[in-house]
Coordinates of C-alpha atoms and ligand atoms in Angstrom, one line a residue:
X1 CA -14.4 8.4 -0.9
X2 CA -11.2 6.3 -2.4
X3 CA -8.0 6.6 -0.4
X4 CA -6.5 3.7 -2.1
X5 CA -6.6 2.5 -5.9
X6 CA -4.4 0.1 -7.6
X7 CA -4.9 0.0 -11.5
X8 CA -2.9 -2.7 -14.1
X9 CA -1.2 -4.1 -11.4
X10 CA 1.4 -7.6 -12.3
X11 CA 3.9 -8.4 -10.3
X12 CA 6.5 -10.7 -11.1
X13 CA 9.1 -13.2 -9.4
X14 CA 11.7 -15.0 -11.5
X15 CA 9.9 -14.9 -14.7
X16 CA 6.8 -15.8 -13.4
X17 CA 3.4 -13.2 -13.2
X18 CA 2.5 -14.1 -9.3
X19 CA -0.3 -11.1 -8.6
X20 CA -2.6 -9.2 -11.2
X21 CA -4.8 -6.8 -10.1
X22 CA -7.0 -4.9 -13.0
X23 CA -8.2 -2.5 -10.9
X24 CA -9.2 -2.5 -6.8
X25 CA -10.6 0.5 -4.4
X26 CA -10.3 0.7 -0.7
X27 CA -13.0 3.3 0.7
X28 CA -11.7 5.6 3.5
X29 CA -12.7 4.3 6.7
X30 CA -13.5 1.0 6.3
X31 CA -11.5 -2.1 6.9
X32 CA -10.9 -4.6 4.9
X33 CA -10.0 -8.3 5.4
X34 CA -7.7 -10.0 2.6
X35 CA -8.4 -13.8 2.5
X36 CA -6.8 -16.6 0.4
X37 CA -5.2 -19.6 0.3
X38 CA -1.5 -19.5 1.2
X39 CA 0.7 -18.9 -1.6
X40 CA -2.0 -16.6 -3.3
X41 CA -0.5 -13.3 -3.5
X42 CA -1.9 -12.0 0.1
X43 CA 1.3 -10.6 1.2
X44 CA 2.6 -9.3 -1.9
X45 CA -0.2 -7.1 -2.5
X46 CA 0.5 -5.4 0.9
X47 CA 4.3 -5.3 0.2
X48 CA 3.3 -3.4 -3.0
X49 CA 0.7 -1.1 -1.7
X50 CA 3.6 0.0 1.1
X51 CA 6.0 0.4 -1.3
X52 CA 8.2 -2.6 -0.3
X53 CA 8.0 -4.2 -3.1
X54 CA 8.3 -2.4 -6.4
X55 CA 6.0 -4.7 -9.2
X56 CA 6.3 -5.2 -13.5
X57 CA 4.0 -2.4 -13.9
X58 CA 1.3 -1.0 -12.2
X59 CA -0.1 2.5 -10.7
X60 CA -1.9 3.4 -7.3
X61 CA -4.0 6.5 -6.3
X62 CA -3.2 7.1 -2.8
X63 CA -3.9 10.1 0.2
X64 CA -4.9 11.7 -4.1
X65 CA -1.8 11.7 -5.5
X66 CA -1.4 9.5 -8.9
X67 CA 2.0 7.2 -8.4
X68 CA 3.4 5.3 -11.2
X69 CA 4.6 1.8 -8.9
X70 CA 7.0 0.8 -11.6
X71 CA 8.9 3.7 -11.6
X72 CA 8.9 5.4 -8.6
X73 CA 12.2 6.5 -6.7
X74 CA 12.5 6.1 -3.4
X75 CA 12.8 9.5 -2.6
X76 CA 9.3 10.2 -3.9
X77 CA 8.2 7.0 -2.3
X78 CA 9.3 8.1 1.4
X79 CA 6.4 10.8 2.2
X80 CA 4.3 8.3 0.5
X81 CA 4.9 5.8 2.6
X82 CA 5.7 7.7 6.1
X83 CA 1.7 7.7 5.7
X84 CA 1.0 4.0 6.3
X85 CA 1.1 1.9 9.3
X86 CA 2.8 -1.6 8.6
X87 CA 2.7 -4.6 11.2
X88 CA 4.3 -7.8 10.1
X89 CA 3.1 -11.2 11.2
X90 CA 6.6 -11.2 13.3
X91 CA 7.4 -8.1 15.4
X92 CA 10.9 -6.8 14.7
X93 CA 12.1 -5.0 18.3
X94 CA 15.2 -2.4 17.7
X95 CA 17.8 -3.0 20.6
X96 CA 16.3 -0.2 22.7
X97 CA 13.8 0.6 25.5
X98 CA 9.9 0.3 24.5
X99 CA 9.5 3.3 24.4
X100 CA 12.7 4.2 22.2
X101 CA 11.0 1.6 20.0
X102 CA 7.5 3.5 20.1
X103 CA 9.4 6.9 19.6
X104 CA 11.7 6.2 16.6
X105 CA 8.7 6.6 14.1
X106 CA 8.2 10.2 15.7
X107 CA 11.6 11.1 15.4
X108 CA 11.7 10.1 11.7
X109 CA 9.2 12.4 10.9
X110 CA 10.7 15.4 12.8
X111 CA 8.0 15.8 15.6
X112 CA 9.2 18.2 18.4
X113 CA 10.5 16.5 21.0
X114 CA 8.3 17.7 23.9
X115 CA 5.5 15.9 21.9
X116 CA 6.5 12.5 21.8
X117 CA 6.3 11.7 25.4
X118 CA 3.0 12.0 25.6
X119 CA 2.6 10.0 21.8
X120 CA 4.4 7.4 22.8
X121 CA 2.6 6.9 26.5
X122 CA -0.8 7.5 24.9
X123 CA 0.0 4.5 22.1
X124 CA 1.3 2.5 25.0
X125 CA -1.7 2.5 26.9
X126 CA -3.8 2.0 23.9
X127 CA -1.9 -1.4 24.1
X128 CA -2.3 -2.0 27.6
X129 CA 1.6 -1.5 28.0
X130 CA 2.1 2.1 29.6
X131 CA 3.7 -0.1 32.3
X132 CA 6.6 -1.3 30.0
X133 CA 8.0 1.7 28.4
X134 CA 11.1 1.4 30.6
X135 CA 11.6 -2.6 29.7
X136 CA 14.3 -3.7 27.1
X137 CA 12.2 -4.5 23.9
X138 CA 14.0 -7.5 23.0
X139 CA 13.1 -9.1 26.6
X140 CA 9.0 -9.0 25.7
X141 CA 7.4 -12.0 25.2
X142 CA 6.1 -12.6 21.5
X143 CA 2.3 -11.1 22.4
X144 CA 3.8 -7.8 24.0
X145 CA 6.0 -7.5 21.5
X146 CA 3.7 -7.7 18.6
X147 CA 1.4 -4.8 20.7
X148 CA 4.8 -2.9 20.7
X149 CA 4.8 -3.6 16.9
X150 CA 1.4 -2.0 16.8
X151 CA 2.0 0.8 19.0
X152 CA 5.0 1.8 16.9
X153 CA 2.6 1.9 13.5
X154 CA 0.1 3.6 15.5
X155 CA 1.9 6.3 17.2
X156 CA 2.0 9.0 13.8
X157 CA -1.9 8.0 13.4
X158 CA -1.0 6.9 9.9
X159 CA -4.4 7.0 8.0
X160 CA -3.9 3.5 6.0
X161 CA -3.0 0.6 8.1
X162 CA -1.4 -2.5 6.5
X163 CA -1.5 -5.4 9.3
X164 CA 0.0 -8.7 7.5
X165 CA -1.2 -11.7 9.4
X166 CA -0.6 -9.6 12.7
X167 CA -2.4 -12.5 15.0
X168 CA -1.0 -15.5 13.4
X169 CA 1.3 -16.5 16.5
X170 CA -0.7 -14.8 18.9
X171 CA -3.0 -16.1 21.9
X172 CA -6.4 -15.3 22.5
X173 CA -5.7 -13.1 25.6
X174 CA -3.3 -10.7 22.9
X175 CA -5.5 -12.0 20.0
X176 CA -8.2 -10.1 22.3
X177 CA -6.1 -6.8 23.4
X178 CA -5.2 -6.5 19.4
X179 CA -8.4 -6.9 17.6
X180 CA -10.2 -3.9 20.2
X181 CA -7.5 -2.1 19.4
X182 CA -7.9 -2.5 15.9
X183 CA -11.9 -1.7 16.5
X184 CA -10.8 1.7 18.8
X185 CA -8.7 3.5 16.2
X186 CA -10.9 2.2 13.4
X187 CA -13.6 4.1 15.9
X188 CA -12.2 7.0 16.6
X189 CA -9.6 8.0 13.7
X190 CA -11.9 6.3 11.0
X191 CA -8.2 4.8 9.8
X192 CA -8.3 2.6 7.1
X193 CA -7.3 -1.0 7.9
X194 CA -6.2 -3.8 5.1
X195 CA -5.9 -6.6 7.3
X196 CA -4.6 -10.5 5.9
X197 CA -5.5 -13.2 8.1
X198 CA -5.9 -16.8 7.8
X199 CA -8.2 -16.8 11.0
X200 CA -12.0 -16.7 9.0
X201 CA -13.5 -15.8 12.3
X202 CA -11.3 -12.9 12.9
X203 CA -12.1 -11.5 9.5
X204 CA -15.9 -12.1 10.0
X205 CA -15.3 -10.1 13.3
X206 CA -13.1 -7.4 12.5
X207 CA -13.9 -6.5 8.9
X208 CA -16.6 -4.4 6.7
X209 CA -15.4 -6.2 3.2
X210 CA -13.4 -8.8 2.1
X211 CA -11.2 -9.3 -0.4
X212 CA -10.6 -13.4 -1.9
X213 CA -7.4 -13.7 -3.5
X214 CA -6.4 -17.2 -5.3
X215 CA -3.7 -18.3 -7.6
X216 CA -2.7 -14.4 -7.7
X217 CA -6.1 -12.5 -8.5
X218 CA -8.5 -11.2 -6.8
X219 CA -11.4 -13.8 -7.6
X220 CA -14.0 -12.1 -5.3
X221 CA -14.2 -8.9 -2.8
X222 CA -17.5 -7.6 -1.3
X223 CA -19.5 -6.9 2.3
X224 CA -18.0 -9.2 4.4
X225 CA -21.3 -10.5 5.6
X226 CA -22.1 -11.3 2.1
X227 CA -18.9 -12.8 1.1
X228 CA -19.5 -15.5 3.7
X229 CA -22.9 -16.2 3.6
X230 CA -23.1 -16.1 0.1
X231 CA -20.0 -16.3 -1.8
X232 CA -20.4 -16.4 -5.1
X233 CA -17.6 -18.5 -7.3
X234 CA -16.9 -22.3 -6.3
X235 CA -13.1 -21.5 -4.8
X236 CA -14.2 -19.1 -2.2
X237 CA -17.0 -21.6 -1.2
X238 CA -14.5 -24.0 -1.3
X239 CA -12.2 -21.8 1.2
X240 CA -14.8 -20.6 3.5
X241 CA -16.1 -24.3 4.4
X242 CA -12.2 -25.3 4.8
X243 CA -12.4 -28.0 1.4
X244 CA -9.7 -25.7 -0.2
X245 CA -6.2 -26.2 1.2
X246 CA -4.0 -24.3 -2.6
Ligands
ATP1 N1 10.9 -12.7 -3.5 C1 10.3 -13.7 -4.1 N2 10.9 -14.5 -4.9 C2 10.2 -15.6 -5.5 N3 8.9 -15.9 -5.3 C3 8.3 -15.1 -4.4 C4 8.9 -14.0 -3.8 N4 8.0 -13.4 -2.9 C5 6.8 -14.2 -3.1 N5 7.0 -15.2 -4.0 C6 6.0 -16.1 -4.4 O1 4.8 -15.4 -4.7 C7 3.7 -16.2 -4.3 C8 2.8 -15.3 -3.4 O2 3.5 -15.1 -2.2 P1 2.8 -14.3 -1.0 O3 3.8 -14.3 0.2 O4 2.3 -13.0 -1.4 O5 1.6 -15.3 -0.6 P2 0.5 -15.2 0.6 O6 -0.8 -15.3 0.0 O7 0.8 -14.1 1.4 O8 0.9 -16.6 1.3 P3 0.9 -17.0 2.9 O9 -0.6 -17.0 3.3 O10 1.4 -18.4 2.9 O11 1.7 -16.0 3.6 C9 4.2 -17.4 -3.6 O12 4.1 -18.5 -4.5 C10 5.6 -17.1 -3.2 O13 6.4 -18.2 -3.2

């Protein structure tokens, strides 16, 4: 089953088309890598599909409700998008306690009150952070801050995740802590994960398909293990054995 479609998709910056997408399905359940070189269109795509950025033209099928991109309000938008998970590559930390900054998403949505204690400690310790929900956010170094960043997207169980280059300035200890966590909730809440990354070996880990994007289209999506063992058009070869650099 579909949860996500885009269909006739262009977005534009400053006159100029920088992403088109004819038509692309995400299967519930599965994660997906998005690869490409930088500059491609990568982040844009995720912007679009959370509703962050609003393209030329262009519609989506999401959670099975039809939604016109170029014309949607932001009222209609907001359940829409109170259904995704987003984690940037740098972690934005509100002026408030962890757990304040675990609990805000809860609040948002109106959950009772006696429920989010035990949300916002059970997302904690899926990041190995239970300790810190007293600490000031903004004192956290960059690695527990980004799991904060994760527990926060995590703690409505959001069926689509959006993770934009979430690792990027990670080490391999948090690098480590992040990707089972990614692999746990992909496990147990069969979310669905769209996951860009620069970091091949992290996608050949983490992900059940990739998708190649170059010069602002998708040139090539498929199994993961077939995508790098096999890839098909010259620029993802090019990619995948590091001879591509734009
Ligand atoms: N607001 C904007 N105004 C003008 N150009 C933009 C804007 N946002 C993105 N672009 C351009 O669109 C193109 C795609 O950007 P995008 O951030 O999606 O690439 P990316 O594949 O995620 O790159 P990277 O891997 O370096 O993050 C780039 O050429 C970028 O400069």
């Amino acid at each position: 089953m579909n949860i996500l479609e885009l269909r006739d998709l262009v977005v534009c910056h400053e006159g100029k088309t920088i992403l088109r997408v004819d038509s692309v399905r995400f299967e519930q359940g599965k994660i997906y890598g998005i690869i490409g070189p930088s500059g491609a269109g990568k982040s844009t795509l995720l912007r679009v599909i959370n509703l962050l950025e609003r393209p030329a033209q262009g519609s989506m099928h999401v959670f099975g409700t039809d939604v016109d991109l170029a014309a949607l309000t932001h009222a209609k938008g907001l359940p829409i998008q109170r259904q995704m998970g987003f984690v940037a590559q740098k972690p934005a930390m509100f002026h408030a306690s962890v757990f304040d900054n675990v609990a805000m998403g809860l609040r948002y949505r109106g959950v009772d009150r006696a429920a989010i204690r035990p949300r916002v400690l059970a997302a904690l310790k899926l990041v190995d952070l239970e300790h810190a929900a007293g600490q000031r956010a903004d004192t956290l170094s960059g690695g527990e801050a980004q799991r904060i960043a994760l527990a926060r997207a995590l703690v409505y169980e959001p069926p689509l995740l959006l993770l934009d280059e979430p690792t990027a300035s990670l080490d391999p200890h948090n690098i480590a802590i992040f990707e089972r966590v990614i692999h746990t909730i992909h496990q147990t809440r069969r979310t669905t994960i769209l996951i860009v990354t620069h970091n091949l070996a992290q996608a050949r880990r983490l992900t059940h398909a990739c998708l190649f994007i170059h010069q602002g289209r998708i040139v090539e999506c498929g199994e993961t293990a077939a995508v790098f063992s096999g890839a098909a058009c010259r620029e993802l070869q090019d990619f995948i054995s590091g001879r591509m650099i734009c």
